[in-house]
Coordinates of C-alpha atoms and ligand atoms in Angstrom, one line a residue:
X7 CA 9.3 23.1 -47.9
X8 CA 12.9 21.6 -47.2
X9 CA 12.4 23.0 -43.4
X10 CA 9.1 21.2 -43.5
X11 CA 10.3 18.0 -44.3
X12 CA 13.4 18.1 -42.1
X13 CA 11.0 18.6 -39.4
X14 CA 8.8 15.8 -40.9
X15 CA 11.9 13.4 -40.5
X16 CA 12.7 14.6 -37.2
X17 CA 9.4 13.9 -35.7
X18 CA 9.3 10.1 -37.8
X19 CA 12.9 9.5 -36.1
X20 CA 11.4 11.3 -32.6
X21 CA 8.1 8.8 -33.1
X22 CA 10.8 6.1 -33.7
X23 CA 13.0 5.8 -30.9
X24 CA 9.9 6.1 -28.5
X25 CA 8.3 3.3 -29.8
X26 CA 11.2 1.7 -29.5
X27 CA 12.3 2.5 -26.3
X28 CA 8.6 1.5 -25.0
X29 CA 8.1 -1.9 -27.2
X30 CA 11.8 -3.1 -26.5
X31 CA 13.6 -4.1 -23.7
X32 CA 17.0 -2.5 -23.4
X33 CA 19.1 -4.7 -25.5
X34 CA 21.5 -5.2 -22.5
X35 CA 18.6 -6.4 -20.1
X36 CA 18.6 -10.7 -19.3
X37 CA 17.7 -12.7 -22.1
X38 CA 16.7 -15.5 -19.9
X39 CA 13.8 -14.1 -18.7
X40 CA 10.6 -13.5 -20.4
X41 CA 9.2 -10.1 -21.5
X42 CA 6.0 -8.9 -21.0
X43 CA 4.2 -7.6 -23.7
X44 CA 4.3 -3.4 -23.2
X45 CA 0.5 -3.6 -24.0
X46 CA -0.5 -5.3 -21.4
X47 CA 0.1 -2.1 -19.2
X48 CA -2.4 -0.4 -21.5
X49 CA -4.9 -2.2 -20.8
X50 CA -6.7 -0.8 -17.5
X51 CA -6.3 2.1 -19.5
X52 CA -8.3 1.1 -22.3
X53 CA -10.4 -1.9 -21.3
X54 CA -13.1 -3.1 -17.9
X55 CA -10.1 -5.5 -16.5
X56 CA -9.0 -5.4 -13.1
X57 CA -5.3 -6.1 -12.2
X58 CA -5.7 -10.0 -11.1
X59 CA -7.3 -10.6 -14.3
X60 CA -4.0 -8.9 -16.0
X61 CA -2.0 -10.6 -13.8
X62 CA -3.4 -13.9 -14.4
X63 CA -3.7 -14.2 -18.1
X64 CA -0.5 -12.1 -19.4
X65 CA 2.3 -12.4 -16.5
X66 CA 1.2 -15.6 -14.2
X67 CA 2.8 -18.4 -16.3
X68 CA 5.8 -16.7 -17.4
X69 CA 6.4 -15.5 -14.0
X70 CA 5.6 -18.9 -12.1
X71 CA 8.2 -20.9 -14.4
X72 CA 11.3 -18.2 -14.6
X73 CA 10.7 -16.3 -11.1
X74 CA 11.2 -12.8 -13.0
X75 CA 10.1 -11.4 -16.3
X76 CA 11.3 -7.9 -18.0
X77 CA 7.8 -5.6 -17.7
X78 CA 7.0 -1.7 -18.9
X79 CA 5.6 0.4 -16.1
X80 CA 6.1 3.9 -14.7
X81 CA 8.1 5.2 -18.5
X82 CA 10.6 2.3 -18.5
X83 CA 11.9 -1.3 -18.6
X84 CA 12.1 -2.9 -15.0
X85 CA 12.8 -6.6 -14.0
X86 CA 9.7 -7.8 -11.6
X87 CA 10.5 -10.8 -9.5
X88 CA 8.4 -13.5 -7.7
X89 CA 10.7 -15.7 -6.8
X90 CA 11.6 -16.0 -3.2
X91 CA 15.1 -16.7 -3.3
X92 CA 15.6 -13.6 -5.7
X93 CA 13.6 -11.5 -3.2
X94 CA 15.2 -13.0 -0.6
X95 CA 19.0 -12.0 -2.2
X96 CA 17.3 -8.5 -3.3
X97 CA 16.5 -7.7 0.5
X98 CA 19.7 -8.7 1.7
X99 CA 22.0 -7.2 -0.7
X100 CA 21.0 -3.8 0.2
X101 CA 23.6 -2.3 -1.6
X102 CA 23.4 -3.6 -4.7
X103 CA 19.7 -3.8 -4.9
X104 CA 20.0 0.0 -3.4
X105 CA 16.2 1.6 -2.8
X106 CA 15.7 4.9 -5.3
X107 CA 12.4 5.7 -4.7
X108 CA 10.0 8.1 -6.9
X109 CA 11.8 11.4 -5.8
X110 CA 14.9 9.5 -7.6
X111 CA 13.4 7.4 -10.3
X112 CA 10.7 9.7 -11.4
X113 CA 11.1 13.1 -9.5
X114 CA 9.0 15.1 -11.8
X115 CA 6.0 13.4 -11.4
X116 CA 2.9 14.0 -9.0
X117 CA 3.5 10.9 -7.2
X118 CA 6.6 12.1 -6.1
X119 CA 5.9 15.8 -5.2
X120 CA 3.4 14.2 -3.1
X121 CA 5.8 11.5 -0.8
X122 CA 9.3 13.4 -0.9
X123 CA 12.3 11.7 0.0
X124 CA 11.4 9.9 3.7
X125 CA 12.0 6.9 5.4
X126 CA 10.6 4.4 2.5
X127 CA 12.1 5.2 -0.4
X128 CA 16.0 6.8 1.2
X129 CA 19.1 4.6 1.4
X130 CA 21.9 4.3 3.2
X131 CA 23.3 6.6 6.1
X132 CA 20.0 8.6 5.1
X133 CA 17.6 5.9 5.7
X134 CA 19.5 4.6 8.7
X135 CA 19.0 8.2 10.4
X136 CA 15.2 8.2 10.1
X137 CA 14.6 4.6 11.3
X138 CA 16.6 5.3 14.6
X139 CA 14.2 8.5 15.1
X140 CA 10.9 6.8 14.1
X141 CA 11.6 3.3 15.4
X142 CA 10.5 3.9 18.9
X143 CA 7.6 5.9 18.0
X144 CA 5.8 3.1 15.6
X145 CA 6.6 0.1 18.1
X146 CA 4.9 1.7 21.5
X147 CA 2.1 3.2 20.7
X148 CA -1.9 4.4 21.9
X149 CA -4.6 1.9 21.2
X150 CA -7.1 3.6 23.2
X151 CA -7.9 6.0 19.6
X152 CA -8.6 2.7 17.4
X153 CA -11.3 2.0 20.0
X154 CA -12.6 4.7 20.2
X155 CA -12.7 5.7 16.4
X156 CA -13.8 2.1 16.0
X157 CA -17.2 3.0 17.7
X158 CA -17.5 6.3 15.7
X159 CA -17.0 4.4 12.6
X160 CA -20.1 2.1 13.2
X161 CA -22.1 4.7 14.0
X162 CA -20.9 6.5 10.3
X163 CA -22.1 3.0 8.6
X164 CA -25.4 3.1 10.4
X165 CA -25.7 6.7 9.0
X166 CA -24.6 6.1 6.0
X167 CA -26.3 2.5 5.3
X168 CA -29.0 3.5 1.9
X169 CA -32.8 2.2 2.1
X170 CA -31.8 -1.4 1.4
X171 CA -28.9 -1.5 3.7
X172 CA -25.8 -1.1 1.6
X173 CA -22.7 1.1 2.2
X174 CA -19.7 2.5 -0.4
X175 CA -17.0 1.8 1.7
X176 CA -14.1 3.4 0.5
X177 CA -14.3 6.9 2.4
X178 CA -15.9 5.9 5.3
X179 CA -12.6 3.5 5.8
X180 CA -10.9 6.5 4.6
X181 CA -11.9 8.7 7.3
X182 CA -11.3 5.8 10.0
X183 CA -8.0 5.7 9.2
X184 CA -7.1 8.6 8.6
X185 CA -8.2 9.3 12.6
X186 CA -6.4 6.5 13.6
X187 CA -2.7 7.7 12.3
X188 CA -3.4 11.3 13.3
X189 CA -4.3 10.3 16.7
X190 CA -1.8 7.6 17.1
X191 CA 1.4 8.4 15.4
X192 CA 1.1 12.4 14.6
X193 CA 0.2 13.4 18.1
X194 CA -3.3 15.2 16.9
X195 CA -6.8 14.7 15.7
X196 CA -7.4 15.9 11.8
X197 CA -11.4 14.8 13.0
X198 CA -12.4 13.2 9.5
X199 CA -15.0 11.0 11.4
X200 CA -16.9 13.7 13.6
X201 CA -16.8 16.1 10.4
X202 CA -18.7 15.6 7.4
X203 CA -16.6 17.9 5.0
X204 CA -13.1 18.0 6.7
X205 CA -10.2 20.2 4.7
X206 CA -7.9 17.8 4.8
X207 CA -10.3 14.8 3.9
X208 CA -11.3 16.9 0.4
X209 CA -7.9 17.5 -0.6
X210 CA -6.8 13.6 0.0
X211 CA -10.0 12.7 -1.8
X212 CA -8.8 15.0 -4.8
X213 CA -5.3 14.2 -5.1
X214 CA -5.5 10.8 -4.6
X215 CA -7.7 10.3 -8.0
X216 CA -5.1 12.7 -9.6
X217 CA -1.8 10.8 -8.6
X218 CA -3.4 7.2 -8.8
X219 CA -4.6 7.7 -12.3
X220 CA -3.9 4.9 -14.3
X221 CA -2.3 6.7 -17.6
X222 CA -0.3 9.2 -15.6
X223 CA 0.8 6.3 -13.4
X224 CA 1.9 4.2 -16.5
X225 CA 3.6 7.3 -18.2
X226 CA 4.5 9.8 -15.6
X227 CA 6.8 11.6 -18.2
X228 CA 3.6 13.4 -19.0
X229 CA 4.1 15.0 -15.5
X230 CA 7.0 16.9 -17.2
X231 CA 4.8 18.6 -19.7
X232 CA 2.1 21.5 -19.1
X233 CA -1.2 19.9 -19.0
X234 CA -3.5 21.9 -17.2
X235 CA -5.1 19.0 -14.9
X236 CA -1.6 17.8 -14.0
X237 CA -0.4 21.3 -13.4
X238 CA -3.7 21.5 -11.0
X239 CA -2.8 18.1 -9.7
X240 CA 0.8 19.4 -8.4
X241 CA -0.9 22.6 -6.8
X242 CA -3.6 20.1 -4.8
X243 CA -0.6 18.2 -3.7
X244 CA 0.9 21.3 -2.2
X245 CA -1.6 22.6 -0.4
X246 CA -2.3 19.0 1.2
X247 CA 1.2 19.4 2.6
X248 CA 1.0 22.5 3.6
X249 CA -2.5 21.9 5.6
X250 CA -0.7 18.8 7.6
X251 CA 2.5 20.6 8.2
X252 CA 0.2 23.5 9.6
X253 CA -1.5 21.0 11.9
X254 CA 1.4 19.4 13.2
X255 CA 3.0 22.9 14.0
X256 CA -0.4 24.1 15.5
X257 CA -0.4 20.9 17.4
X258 CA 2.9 19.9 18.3
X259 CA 5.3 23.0 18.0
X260 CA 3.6 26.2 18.9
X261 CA 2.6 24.7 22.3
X262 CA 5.7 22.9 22.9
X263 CA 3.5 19.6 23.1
X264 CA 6.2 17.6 21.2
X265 CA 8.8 17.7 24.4
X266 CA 6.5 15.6 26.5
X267 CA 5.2 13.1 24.1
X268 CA 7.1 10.3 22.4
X269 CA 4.6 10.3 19.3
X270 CA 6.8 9.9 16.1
X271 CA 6.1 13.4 14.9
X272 CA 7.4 14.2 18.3
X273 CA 10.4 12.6 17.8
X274 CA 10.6 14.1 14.3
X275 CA 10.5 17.6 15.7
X276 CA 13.5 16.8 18.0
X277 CA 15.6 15.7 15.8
X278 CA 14.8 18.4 13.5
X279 CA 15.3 21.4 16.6
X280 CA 18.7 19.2 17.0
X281 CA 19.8 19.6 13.7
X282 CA 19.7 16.0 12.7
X283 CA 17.5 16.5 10.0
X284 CA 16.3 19.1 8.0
X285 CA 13.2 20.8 7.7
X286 CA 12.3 19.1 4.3
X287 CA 13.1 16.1 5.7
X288 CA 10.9 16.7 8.9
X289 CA 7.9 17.5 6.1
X290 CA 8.4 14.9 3.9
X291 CA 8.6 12.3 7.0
X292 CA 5.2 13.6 8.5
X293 CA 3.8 13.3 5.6
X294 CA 4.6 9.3 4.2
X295 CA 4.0 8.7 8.3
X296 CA 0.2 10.2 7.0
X297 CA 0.0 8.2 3.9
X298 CA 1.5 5.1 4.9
X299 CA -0.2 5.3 8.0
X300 CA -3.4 5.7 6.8
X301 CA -3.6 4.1 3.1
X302 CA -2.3 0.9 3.8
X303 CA -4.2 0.1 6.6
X304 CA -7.3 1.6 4.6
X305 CA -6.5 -0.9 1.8
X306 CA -6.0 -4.2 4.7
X307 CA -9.5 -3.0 6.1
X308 CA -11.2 -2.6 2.8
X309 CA -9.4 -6.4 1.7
X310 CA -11.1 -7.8 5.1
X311 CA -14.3 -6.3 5.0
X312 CA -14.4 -7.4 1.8
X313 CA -13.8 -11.3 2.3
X314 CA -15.6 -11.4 5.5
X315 CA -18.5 -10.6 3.3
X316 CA -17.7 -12.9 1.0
X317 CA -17.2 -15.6 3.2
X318 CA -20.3 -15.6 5.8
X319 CA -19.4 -18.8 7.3
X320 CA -15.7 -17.2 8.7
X321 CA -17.9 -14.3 9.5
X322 CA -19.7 -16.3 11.8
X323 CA -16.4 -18.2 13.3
X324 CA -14.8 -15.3 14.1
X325 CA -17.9 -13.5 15.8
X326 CA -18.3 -16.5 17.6
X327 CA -14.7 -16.6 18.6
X328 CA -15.0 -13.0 19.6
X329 CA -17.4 -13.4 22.0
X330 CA -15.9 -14.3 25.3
X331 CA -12.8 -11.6 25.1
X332 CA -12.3 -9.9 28.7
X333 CA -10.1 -7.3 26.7
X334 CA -8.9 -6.3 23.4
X335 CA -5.3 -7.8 23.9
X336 CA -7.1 -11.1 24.1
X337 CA -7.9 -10.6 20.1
X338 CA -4.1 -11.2 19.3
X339 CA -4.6 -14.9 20.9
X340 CA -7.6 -15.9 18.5
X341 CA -6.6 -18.7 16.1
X342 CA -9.4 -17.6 13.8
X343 CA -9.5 -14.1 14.0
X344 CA -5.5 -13.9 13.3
X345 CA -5.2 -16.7 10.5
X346 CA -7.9 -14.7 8.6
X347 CA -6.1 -11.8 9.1
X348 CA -2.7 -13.7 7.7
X349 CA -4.6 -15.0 4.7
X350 CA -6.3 -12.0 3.6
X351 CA -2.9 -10.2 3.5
X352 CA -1.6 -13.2 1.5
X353 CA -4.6 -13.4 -0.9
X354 CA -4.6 -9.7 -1.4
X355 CA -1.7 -7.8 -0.7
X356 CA -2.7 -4.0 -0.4
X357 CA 0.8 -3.1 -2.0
X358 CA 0.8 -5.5 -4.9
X359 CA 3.6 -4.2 -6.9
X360 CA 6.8 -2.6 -6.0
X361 CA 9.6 -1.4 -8.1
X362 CA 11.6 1.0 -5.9
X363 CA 15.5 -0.2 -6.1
X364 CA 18.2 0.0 -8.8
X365 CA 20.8 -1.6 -9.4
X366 CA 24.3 0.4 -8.1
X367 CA 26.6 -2.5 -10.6
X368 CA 25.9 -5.3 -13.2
X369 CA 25.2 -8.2 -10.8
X370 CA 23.8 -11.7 -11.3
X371 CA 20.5 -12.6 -9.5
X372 CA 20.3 -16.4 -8.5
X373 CA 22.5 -18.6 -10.6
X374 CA 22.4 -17.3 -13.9
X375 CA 20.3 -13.6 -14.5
X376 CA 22.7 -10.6 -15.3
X377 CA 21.5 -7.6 -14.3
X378 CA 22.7 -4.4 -16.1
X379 CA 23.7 -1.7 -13.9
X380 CA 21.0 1.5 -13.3
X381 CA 18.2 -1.4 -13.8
X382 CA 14.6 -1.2 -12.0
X383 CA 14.3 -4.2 -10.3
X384 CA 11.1 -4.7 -8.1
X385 CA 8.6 -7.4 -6.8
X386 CA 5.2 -8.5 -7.4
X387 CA 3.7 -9.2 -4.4
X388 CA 0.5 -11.2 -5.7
X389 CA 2.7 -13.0 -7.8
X390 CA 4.7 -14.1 -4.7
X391 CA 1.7 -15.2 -2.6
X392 CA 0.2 -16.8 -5.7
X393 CA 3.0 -18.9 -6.5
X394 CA 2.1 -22.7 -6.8
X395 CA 5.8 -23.4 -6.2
X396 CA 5.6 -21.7 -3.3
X397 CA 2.2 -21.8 -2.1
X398 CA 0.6 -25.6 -3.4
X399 CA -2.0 -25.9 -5.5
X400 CA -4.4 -24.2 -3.0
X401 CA -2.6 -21.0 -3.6
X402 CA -5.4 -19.1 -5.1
X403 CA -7.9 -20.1 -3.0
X404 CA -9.3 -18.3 0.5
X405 CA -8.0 -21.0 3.2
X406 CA -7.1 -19.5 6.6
X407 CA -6.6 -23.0 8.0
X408 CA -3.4 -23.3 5.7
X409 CA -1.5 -21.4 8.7
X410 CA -2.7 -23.4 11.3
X411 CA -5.2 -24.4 14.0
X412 CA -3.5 -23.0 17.3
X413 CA -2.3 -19.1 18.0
X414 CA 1.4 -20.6 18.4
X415 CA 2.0 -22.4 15.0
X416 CA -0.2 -19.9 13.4
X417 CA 2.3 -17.3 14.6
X418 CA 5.8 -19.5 13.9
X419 CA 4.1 -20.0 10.2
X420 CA 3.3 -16.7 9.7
X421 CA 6.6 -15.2 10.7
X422 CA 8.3 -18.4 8.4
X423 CA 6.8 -17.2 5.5
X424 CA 8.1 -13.5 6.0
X425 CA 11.5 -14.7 6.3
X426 CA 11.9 -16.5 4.1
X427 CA 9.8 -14.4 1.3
X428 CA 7.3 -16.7 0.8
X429 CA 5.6 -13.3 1.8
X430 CA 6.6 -9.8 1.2
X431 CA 2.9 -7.7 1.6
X432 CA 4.8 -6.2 4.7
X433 CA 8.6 -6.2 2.6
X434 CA 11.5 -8.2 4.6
X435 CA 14.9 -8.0 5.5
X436 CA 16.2 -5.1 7.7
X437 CA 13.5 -2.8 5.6
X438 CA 10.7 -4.5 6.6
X439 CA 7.2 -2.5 7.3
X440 CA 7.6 -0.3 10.5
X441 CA 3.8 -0.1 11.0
X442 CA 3.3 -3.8 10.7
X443 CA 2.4 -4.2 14.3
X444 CA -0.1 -1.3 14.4
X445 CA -1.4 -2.4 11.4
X446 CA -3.0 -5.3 12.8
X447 CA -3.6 -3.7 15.9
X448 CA -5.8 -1.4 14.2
X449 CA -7.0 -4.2 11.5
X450 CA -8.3 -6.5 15.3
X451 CA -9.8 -3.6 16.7
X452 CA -11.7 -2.4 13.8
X453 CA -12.8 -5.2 12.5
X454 CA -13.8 -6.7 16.1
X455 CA -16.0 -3.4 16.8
X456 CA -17.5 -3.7 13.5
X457 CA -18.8 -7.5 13.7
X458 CA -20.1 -7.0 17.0
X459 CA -22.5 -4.4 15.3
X460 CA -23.3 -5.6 11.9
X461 CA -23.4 -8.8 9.4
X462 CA -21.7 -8.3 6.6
X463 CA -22.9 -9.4 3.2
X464 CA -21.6 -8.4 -0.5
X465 CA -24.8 -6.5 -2.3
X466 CA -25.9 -7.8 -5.5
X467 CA -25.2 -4.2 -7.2
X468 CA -21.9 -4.3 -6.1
X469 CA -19.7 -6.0 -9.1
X470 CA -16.9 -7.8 -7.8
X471 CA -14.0 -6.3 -9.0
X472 CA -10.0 -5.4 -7.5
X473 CA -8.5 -2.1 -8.7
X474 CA -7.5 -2.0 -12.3
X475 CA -4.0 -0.6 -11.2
X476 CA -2.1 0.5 -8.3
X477 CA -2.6 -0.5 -4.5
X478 CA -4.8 -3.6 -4.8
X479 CA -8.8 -3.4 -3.0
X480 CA -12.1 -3.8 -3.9
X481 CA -13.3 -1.1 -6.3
X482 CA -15.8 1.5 -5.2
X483 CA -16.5 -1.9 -2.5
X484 CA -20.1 -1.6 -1.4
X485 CA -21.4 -3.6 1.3
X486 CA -24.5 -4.4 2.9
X487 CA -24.7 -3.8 6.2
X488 CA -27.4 -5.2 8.6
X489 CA -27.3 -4.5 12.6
X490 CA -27.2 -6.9 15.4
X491 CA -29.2 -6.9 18.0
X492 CA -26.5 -6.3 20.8
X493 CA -26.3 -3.0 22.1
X494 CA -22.3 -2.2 22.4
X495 CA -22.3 1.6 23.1
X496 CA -20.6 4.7 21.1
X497 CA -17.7 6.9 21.7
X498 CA -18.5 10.7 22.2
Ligands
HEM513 C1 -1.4 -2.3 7.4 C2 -0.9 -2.4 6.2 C3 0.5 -2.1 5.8 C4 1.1 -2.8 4.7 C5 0.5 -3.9 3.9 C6 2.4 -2.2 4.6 C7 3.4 -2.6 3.7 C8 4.6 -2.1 3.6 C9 5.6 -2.4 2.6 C10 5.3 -3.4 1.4 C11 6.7 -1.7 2.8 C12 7.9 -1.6 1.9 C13 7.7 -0.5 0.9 C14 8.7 -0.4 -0.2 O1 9.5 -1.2 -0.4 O2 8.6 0.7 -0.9 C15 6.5 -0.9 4.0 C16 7.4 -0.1 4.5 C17 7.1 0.8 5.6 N1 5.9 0.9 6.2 FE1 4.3 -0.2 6.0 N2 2.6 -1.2 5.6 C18 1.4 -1.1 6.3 C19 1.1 -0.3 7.3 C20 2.0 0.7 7.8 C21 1.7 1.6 8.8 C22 0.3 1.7 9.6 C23 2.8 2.4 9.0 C24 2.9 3.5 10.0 C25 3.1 4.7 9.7 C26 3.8 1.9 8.1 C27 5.1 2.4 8.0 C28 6.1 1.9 7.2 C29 7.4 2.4 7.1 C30 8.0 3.5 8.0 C31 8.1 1.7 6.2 C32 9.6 1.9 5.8 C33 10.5 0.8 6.4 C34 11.9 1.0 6.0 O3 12.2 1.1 4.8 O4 12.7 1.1 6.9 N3 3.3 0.9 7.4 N4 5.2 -1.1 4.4

């Protein structure tokens, strides 16, 4: 009986601290900035609530008037910042603010068997290695395979399209991009759109429901203990690495392919035969080149489709302004076309928030918030492009005309608001997005093939919700999908 009870205390104490470590900020954490309540985390978990609502009644005003606020996520107490002149001294003091991504903050965990350490979430000498190897690679690039895949893509929504004309999106987009990355930047084709049932397809389809689950995002601790699912969830992980490592050596390195190309895996595999980086590295590289290269832009397309649905009439403008293109460079001079692309990445960033650095020394952020050293300190993206402060009154609303009416001030505003953190969907500073470019190359492409085929309208069954946590889209988006009469060929 005596064992009994010391046991009973043990687990009362054990109960204890956690709740106390989860309700509680760490006592040495800012008191000059709000907290968020820790159960407002819970509550995709528990309730029908998508993350702008959660964002907009628990975190909005607090964040608006101090710029930061102390918030529970991913098993601890972080500091999340909005304010542009914190993100701006975040970016810039690289050092301080140093980048510790999952592999370092949470390395048991699914998310981070899945990424590795690669160019994203390293730091220092590291990360400056793998930028001068994949630089080149991510600024010149093939846009022959967007068009191409483009084409094929339309003909998988006219396939796909139910009796009354509606489409889930999600892994059609999927598949799209998932083409274009493989094609582009890998140096091969994994053929998700000509293959109804592709390997590599049903693996990504799996894991990515296991890693992005809400509760195992929110505690990934859990990731330590042996639950079957999450023990099944780390074995689907490594298998989807082992099937695109064994593409990219079928591809690229059996046949010596890599010596000729300048693809980014192909400069990957050089520096890897030249010793510059090893061959965990090379893996882990190739594969956040596959997931960043496809998800993000999969998230952007979904966030576009999705609001040119919504909005008919800028449907119609941009069709219309589409219509007298002699070739698909001309789409990067549309005033339209490329202000709708800027809002839509403001409105919805598809990487909403981000709490990846750590604090190497106490330091102060702005005038007057000490920051304990070893702290989480990231940034909410919506919350940035939200901002009233920043952004006017109009900041919640869909208004491409607030970056301009001719391609030159659209682009000067545009690149303003990067630099000077009024926007950070694509980062800033020296890390800023590599794929940025190709992003929108692929976003012009795909969304110009697209219109030229189909009107796009939002279905009535469809209920219009984001994501209740993690990258921020439409969930399950479903559109309707009705064809125009012009005729604009396929892609074999
Ligand atoms: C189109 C939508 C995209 C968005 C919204 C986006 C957003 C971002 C963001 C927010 C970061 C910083 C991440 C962090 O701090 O953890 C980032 C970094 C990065 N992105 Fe993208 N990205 C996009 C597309 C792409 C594509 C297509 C690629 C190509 C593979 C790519 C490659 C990278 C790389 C290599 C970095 C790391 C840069 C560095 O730290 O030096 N991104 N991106």
């Amino acid at each position: 009986m005596p064992a009994l009870r010391v046991i009973l205390s043990l687990l009362i104490v054990l109960v204890g601290y956690v709740i106390f470590k989860v309700v509680w900020p760490p006592l040495n954490f800012p008191r000059n900035i709000p907290t968020i309540p820790c159960y407002v985390v819970f509550l995709p978990i528990i309730f029908d609530i998508d993350q702008v609502d959660i964002y907009n009644t628990y975190i909005k005003v607090q964040m608006e008037k101090y710029g930061a606020v102390k918030i529970f996520f991913g098993s601890r107490w972080n500091i999340l910042v909005s304010k542009p002149e914190y993100l701006a001294q975040i970016f810039k003091e690289e050092d301080v603010f140093a980048k510790s991504g999952n592999q370092k903050k949470i390395p048991y965990s699914a998310i981070a068997a899945y990424t590795g350490d690669n160019i994203i979430s390293a730091h220092g000498d590291v990360w400056r290695k793998y930028r001068s190897i994949m630089t080149n690679g991510l600024q010149h690039f093939k846009e022959e395979p967007f068009i191409c895949n483009a084409k094929k893509f339309c003909g998988l929504l006219r396939k796909n399209r139910g009796p009354t004309g509606n489409v889930l999106m999600g892994p059609l987009i999927q598949r799209l991009t998932l083409d274009n990355i493989s094609q582009v930047v890998l140096g091969f084709n994994f053929g998700t759109l000509s293959e109804e049932t592709n390997e590599l397809h049903q693996h990504l389809i799996k894991i990515k429901k296991q890693i992005f689950h809400p509760f195992f995002l929110t505690f990934p601790f859990f990731d330590m203990l042996p639950i079957p699912s999450r023990k099944k969830a780390f074995q689907d992980i490594s298998k989807f690495r082992e099937v695109l490592v064994s593409r990219v050596k079928n591809d690229l390195i059996n046949n010596y392919k890599f010596e000729q190309t300048s693809y980014v895996s192909s400069d990957l595999i050089k520096a890897y035969n030249n010793n510059i980086i090893d061959y965990k590295q090379l893996t882990d590289n190739i594969v956040i080149l596959l997931v960043a290269g496809h998800e993000n832009p999969q998230l952007l397309l979904s966030n576009c489709l999705y609001l040119l649905a919504k909005y008919p009439s800028w449907q119609k403008l941009i069709w219309k302004e589409t219509q007298n293109i002699s070739n698909y460079k001309d789409l990067n001079e549309l005033p339209l076309f490329n202000s709708f692309l800027f809002e839509v990445v403001r409105l919805y960033p598809p990487l909403n928030i981000i709490i990846n650095r750590k604090t190497n020394k106490k330091c102060r952020m702005g005038q007057d918030i000490i920051v304990p050293k070893n702290t989480y300190v990231g940034y909410h993206n919506f919350g940035v492009t939200h901002n009233r402060n920043v952004w006017g009154n109009t900041a919640e609303e869909f208004d491409p005309r607030r970056w301009g009416t001719n391609i030159a001030d659209i682009m000067i505003a545009w690149r303003s608001s990067k630099n000077s953190c009024k926007l950070t969907s694509f980062h800033g500073g020296r890390r800023a997005c590599l794929g940025e470019k190709l992003g929108f190359v692929e976003m012009r492409i795909s969304i110009f093939e697209i219109i030229q085929q189909f009107e796009l309208t939002l279905p009535k069954e469809w209920k219009e919700k984001m994501t209740p946590a993690g990258p921020l889209c439409p969930y399950n988006l479903q559109l309707n999908i009705k064809s125009r009469e012009k005729d604009v060929g396929v892609c074999e």
